[in-house]
GROMACS .gro file of C-alpha atoms in nm:
model
  245
    1UNK     CA    1  -4.637   3.322  -7.764
    2UNK     CA    2  -4.526   3.627  -7.567
    3UNK     CA    3  -4.216   3.810  -7.685
    4UNK     CA    4  -4.026   3.975  -7.397
    5UNK     CA    5  -3.709   4.161  -7.492
    6UNK     CA    6  -3.426   3.994  -7.297
    7UNK     CA    7  -3.142   4.138  -7.500
    8UNK     CA    8  -2.844   4.209  -7.275
    9UNK     CA    9  -2.972   3.983  -6.996
   10UNK     CA   10  -2.805   3.669  -6.865
   11UNK     CA   11  -3.016   3.370  -6.765
   12UNK     CA   12  -2.934   3.060  -6.564
   13UNK     CA   13  -3.180   2.771  -6.575
   14UNK     CA   14  -3.099   2.490  -6.334
   15UNK     CA   15  -3.136   2.139  -6.469
   16UNK     CA   16  -3.157   2.263  -6.827
   17UNK     CA   17  -2.978   1.981  -7.008
   18UNK     CA   18  -3.303   1.790  -7.055
   19UNK     CA   19  -3.681   1.804  -7.030
   20UNK     CA   20  -3.871   2.109  -6.914
   21UNK     CA   21  -3.553   2.292  -6.815
   22UNK     CA   22  -3.414   2.255  -7.166
   23UNK     CA   23  -3.729   2.397  -7.324
   24UNK     CA   24  -3.749   2.688  -7.082
   25UNK     CA   25  -3.386   2.779  -7.148
   26UNK     CA   26  -3.430   2.767  -7.526
   27UNK     CA   27  -3.737   2.993  -7.501
   28UNK     CA   28  -3.527   3.244  -7.309
   29UNK     CA   29  -3.252   3.218  -7.570
   30UNK     CA   30  -3.508   3.282  -7.841
   31UNK     CA   31  -3.580   3.619  -7.682
   32UNK     CA   32  -3.228   3.754  -7.676
   33UNK     CA   33  -3.073   3.651  -7.344
   34UNK     CA   34  -2.732   3.495  -7.299
   35UNK     CA   35  -2.791   3.156  -7.136
   36UNK     CA   36  -2.613   2.918  -6.901
   37UNK     CA   37  -2.710   2.553  -6.936
   38UNK     CA   38  -2.677   2.392  -6.595
   39UNK     CA   39  -2.628   2.020  -6.542
   40UNK     CA   40  -2.500   1.786  -6.275
   41UNK     CA   41  -2.426   1.463  -6.463
   42UNK     CA   42  -2.554   1.517  -6.820
   43UNK     CA   43  -2.254   1.691  -6.977
   44UNK     CA   44  -2.316   1.573  -7.333
   45UNK     CA   45  -2.683   1.671  -7.328
   46UNK     CA   46  -2.594   2.012  -7.182
   47UNK     CA   47  -2.344   2.075  -7.462
   48UNK     CA   48  -2.613   1.993  -7.718
   49UNK     CA   49  -2.855   2.239  -7.558
   50UNK     CA   50  -2.590   2.511  -7.553
   51UNK     CA   51  -2.527   2.452  -7.923
   52UNK     CA   52  -2.901   2.470  -7.993
   53UNK     CA   53  -2.911   2.804  -7.809
   54UNK     CA   54  -2.621   2.934  -8.018
   55UNK     CA   55  -2.805   2.835  -8.335
   56UNK     CA   56  -3.082   3.067  -8.215
   57UNK     CA   57  -2.834   3.352  -8.197
   58UNK     CA   58  -2.769   3.342  -7.822
   59UNK     CA   59  -2.437   3.337  -7.642
   60UNK     CA   60  -2.437   3.017  -7.438
   61UNK     CA   61  -2.221   2.831  -7.191
   62UNK     CA   62  -2.254   2.515  -6.982
   63UNK     CA   63  -2.198   2.492  -6.610
   64UNK     CA   64  -2.180   2.184  -6.388
   65UNK     CA   65  -2.258   2.153  -6.020
   66UNK     CA   66  -2.471   2.013  -5.740
   67UNK     CA   67  -2.727   2.281  -5.657
   68UNK     CA   68  -2.790   2.127  -5.315
   69UNK     CA   69  -2.434   2.212  -5.206
   70UNK     CA   70  -2.374   2.577  -5.105
   71UNK     CA   71  -2.011   2.571  -5.216
   72UNK     CA   72  -2.105   2.419  -5.551
   73UNK     CA   73  -2.375   2.684  -5.598
   74UNK     CA   74  -2.114   2.954  -5.544
   75UNK     CA   75  -1.890   2.789  -5.802
   76UNK     CA   76  -2.179   2.764  -6.052
   77UNK     CA   77  -2.253   3.134  -6.027
   78UNK     CA   78  -1.887   3.231  -6.038
   79UNK     CA   79  -1.849   3.033  -6.360
   80UNK     CA   80  -2.154   3.195  -6.520
   81UNK     CA   81  -2.042   3.541  -6.410
   82UNK     CA   82  -1.697   3.485  -6.560
   83UNK     CA   83  -1.840   3.366  -6.893
   84UNK     CA   84  -2.154   3.577  -6.934
   85UNK     CA   85  -2.178   3.835  -6.656
   86UNK     CA   86  -2.412   3.860  -6.362
   87UNK     CA   87  -2.725   3.647  -6.358
   88UNK     CA   88  -3.033   3.862  -6.427
   89UNK     CA   89  -3.280   3.577  -6.477
   90UNK     CA   90  -3.280   3.267  -6.256
   91UNK     CA   91  -3.512   2.975  -6.322
   92UNK     CA   92  -3.506   2.716  -6.044
   93UNK     CA   93  -3.610   2.404  -6.231
   94UNK     CA   94  -3.412   2.120  -6.069
   95UNK     CA   95  -3.622   1.876  -5.869
   96UNK     CA   96  -3.620   1.500  -5.824
   97UNK     CA   97  -3.932   1.303  -5.735
   98UNK     CA   98  -4.000   0.960  -5.593
   99UNK     CA   99  -4.337   0.816  -5.706
  100UNK     CA  100  -4.346   0.549  -5.436
  101UNK     CA  101  -4.541   0.495  -5.115
  102UNK     CA  102  -4.383   0.716  -4.851
  103UNK     CA  103  -4.283   0.434  -4.613
  104UNK     CA  104  -4.104   0.256  -4.897
  105UNK     CA  105  -3.884   0.553  -4.989
  106UNK     CA  106  -3.532   0.507  -4.855
  107UNK     CA  107  -3.388   0.798  -4.660
  108UNK     CA  108  -3.128   0.892  -4.920
  109UNK     CA  109  -3.397   0.925  -5.187
  110UNK     CA  110  -3.620   1.117  -4.945
  111UNK     CA  111  -3.341   1.367  -4.881
  112UNK     CA  112  -3.265   1.397  -5.253
  113UNK     CA  113  -3.627   1.488  -5.327
  114UNK     CA  114  -3.637   1.745  -5.048
  115UNK     CA  115  -3.301   1.906  -5.118
  116UNK     CA  116  -3.321   1.922  -5.498
  117UNK     CA  117  -3.668   2.074  -5.493
  118UNK     CA  118  -3.655   2.304  -5.190
  119UNK     CA  119  -3.301   2.359  -5.066
  120UNK     CA  120  -3.162   2.411  -5.417
  121UNK     CA  121  -3.427   2.673  -5.493
  122UNK     CA  122  -3.336   2.868  -5.180
  123UNK     CA  123  -2.960   2.836  -5.226
  124UNK     CA  124  -2.961   2.951  -5.588
  125UNK     CA  125  -3.195   3.242  -5.520
  126UNK     CA  126  -2.983   3.352  -5.225
  127UNK     CA  127  -2.670   3.349  -5.441
  128UNK     CA  128  -2.838   3.542  -5.724
  129UNK     CA  129  -2.983   3.819  -5.508
  130UNK     CA  130  -2.681   4.044  -5.436
  131UNK     CA  131  -2.609   4.115  -5.804
  132UNK     CA  132  -2.978   4.157  -5.884
  133UNK     CA  133  -3.015   4.405  -5.600
  134UNK     CA  134  -2.706   4.594  -5.711
  135UNK     CA  135  -2.845   4.618  -6.063
  136UNK     CA  136  -3.199   4.698  -5.942
  137UNK     CA  137  -3.338   4.432  -6.178
  138UNK     CA  138  -3.399   4.062  -6.156
  139UNK     CA  139  -3.640   3.786  -6.242
  140UNK     CA  140  -3.659   3.468  -6.036
  141UNK     CA  141  -3.902   3.199  -6.146
  142UNK     CA  142  -3.939   2.881  -5.941
  143UNK     CA  143  -4.090   2.564  -6.081
  144UNK     CA  144  -4.353   2.434  -5.840
  145UNK     CA  145  -4.626   2.176  -5.874
  146UNK     CA  146  -4.997   2.219  -5.931
  147UNK     CA  147  -5.190   2.166  -5.604
  148UNK     CA  148  -4.889   2.266  -5.389
  149UNK     CA  149  -5.053   2.598  -5.306
  150UNK     CA  150  -5.348   2.407  -5.158
  151UNK     CA  151  -5.122   2.162  -4.972
  152UNK     CA  152  -5.268   1.861  -5.153
  153UNK     CA  153  -5.100   1.547  -5.022
  154UNK     CA  154  -5.087   1.180  -5.109
  155UNK     CA  155  -4.895   0.892  -4.948
  156UNK     CA  156  -4.734   0.829  -5.286
  157UNK     CA  157  -4.454   1.079  -5.361
  158UNK     CA  158  -4.521   1.257  -5.031
  159UNK     CA  159  -4.181   1.433  -4.989
  160UNK     CA  160  -4.222   1.589  -5.333
  161UNK     CA  161  -4.552   1.749  -5.230
  162UNK     CA  162  -4.394   1.881  -4.910
  163UNK     CA  163  -4.095   2.026  -5.095
  164UNK     CA  164  -4.307   2.195  -5.360
  165UNK     CA  165  -4.533   2.348  -5.097
  166UNK     CA  166  -4.216   2.492  -4.946
  167UNK     CA  167  -4.117   2.632  -5.287
  168UNK     CA  168  -4.446   2.823  -5.306
  169UNK     CA  169  -4.401   2.959  -4.953
  170UNK     CA  170  -4.045   3.064  -5.034
  171UNK     CA  171  -4.165   3.235  -5.353
  172UNK     CA  172  -4.415   3.445  -5.160
  173UNK     CA  173  -4.167   3.530  -4.886
  174UNK     CA  174  -3.894   3.635  -5.126
  175UNK     CA  175  -4.134   3.841  -5.337
  176UNK     CA  176  -4.228   4.041  -5.029
  177UNK     CA  177  -3.865   4.083  -4.927
  178UNK     CA  178  -3.754   4.209  -5.268
  179UNK     CA  179  -4.048   4.435  -5.351
  180UNK     CA  180  -3.831   4.749  -5.335
  181UNK     CA  181  -3.532   4.601  -5.519
  182UNK     CA  182  -3.653   4.587  -5.879
  183UNK     CA  183  -3.680   4.208  -5.853
  184UNK     CA  184  -3.981   3.985  -5.909
  185UNK     CA  185  -4.016   3.631  -5.776
  186UNK     CA  186  -4.286   3.403  -5.912
  187UNK     CA  187  -4.364   3.036  -5.968
  188UNK     CA  188  -4.482   2.824  -6.258
  189UNK     CA  189  -4.649   2.504  -6.141
  190UNK     CA  190  -4.740   2.226  -6.384
  191UNK     CA  191  -4.949   1.917  -6.318
  192UNK     CA  192  -4.853   1.665  -6.586
  193UNK     CA  193  -4.619   1.777  -6.865
  194UNK     CA  194  -4.574   1.612  -7.204
  195UNK     CA  195  -4.247   1.448  -7.097
  196UNK     CA  196  -4.375   1.317  -6.762
  197UNK     CA  197  -4.294   0.958  -6.673
  198UNK     CA  198  -4.652   0.882  -6.575
  199UNK     CA  199  -4.985   1.001  -6.715
  200UNK     CA  200  -5.311   0.983  -6.515
  201UNK     CA  201  -5.610   0.826  -6.688
  202UNK     CA  202  -5.801   1.156  -6.677
  203UNK     CA  203  -5.613   1.470  -6.776
  204UNK     CA  204  -5.766   1.820  -6.775
  205UNK     CA  205  -5.864   1.914  -7.132
  206UNK     CA  206  -5.764   1.567  -7.240
  207UNK     CA  207  -5.391   1.630  -7.256
  208UNK     CA  208  -5.082   1.707  -7.050
  209UNK     CA  209  -4.926   2.052  -7.045
  210UNK     CA  210  -4.703   2.110  -7.347
  211UNK     CA  211  -4.361   2.268  -7.327
  212UNK     CA  212  -4.516   2.570  -7.499
  213UNK     CA  213  -4.768   2.602  -7.215
  214UNK     CA  214  -4.482   2.619  -6.967
  215UNK     CA  215  -4.290   2.867  -7.181
  216UNK     CA  216  -4.592   3.095  -7.208
  217UNK     CA  217  -4.620   3.131  -6.832
  218UNK     CA  218  -4.246   3.179  -6.790
  219UNK     CA  219  -4.217   3.447  -7.057
  220UNK     CA  220  -4.504   3.640  -6.900
  221UNK     CA  221  -4.309   3.670  -6.576
  222UNK     CA  222  -3.988   3.769  -6.758
  223UNK     CA  223  -4.144   4.052  -6.954
  224UNK     CA  224  -4.027   4.402  -6.866
  225UNK     CA  225  -4.387   4.515  -6.816
  226UNK     CA  226  -4.451   4.241  -6.557
  227UNK     CA  227  -4.251   4.434  -6.297
  228UNK     CA  228  -4.549   4.477  -6.063
  229UNK     CA  229  -4.635   4.108  -6.066
  230UNK     CA  230  -4.450   3.924  -5.790
  231UNK     CA  231  -4.526   3.649  -5.541
  232UNK     CA  232  -4.762   3.483  -5.786
  233UNK     CA  233  -4.801   3.120  -5.882
  234UNK     CA  234  -4.939   3.021  -6.221
  235UNK     CA  235  -5.067   2.664  -6.220
  236UNK     CA  236  -5.022   2.521  -6.570
  237UNK     CA  237  -5.274   2.246  -6.515
  238UNK     CA  238  -5.564   2.293  -6.756
  239UNK     CA  239  -5.806   2.372  -6.475
  240UNK     CA  240  -5.730   2.080  -6.244
  241UNK     CA  241  -5.943   2.059  -5.929
  242UNK     CA  242  -5.735   1.857  -5.681
  243UNK     CA  243  -6.037   1.775  -5.468
  244UNK     CA  244  -6.148   1.548  -5.752
  245UNK     CA  245  -5.827   1.343  -5.752
   0.00000   0.00000   0.00000
């Protein structure tokens, strides 16, 4: 496992009360950063994650809010800034999905998938940028989806594929825009992770991605010496070839 030195940095991981977000946040805490555990409805789980981060020696806080609402995003960042200081590391992890045939997805669910995956990523990054620019240092890592870069689509879960393709486009755009600001913007894109709700019959290398696989890619982007690497997307997929799906 890589060992970036994040001492003195503050990290916010959206949707970090459970699942992949939880494991990414704890990996960051393990490497010295102060961490903000974000949640929308899972207050108890978020408190447990914050305590686990403290046991690792990190300063930790919890913050609640709807990352699809611009006003709520402002409030989230204001809370983190008051407790821990400016956000140096932002991991955009929140993202609902709807594994149903596209015509059967009700509009409210459709919008939830689109806004939690795409809009939330843009809103949080936009809010984080001024302080990162002022400090001439920042790391933004967006969680995408393997195959999004190649615009793979399927009638099942279609809005999720669209939103994640947008996340990859946004990552590239923002990397170009911030290339002179001391900020890097990258994406980590899994296929199936160990906590996924569904597992295909055939998985690359015979297994899903582990949390450690996700952490490895994230920590690479956060390392101080990765400052020339921006606009990239690491697919944590074991060598998946989407044309074979």
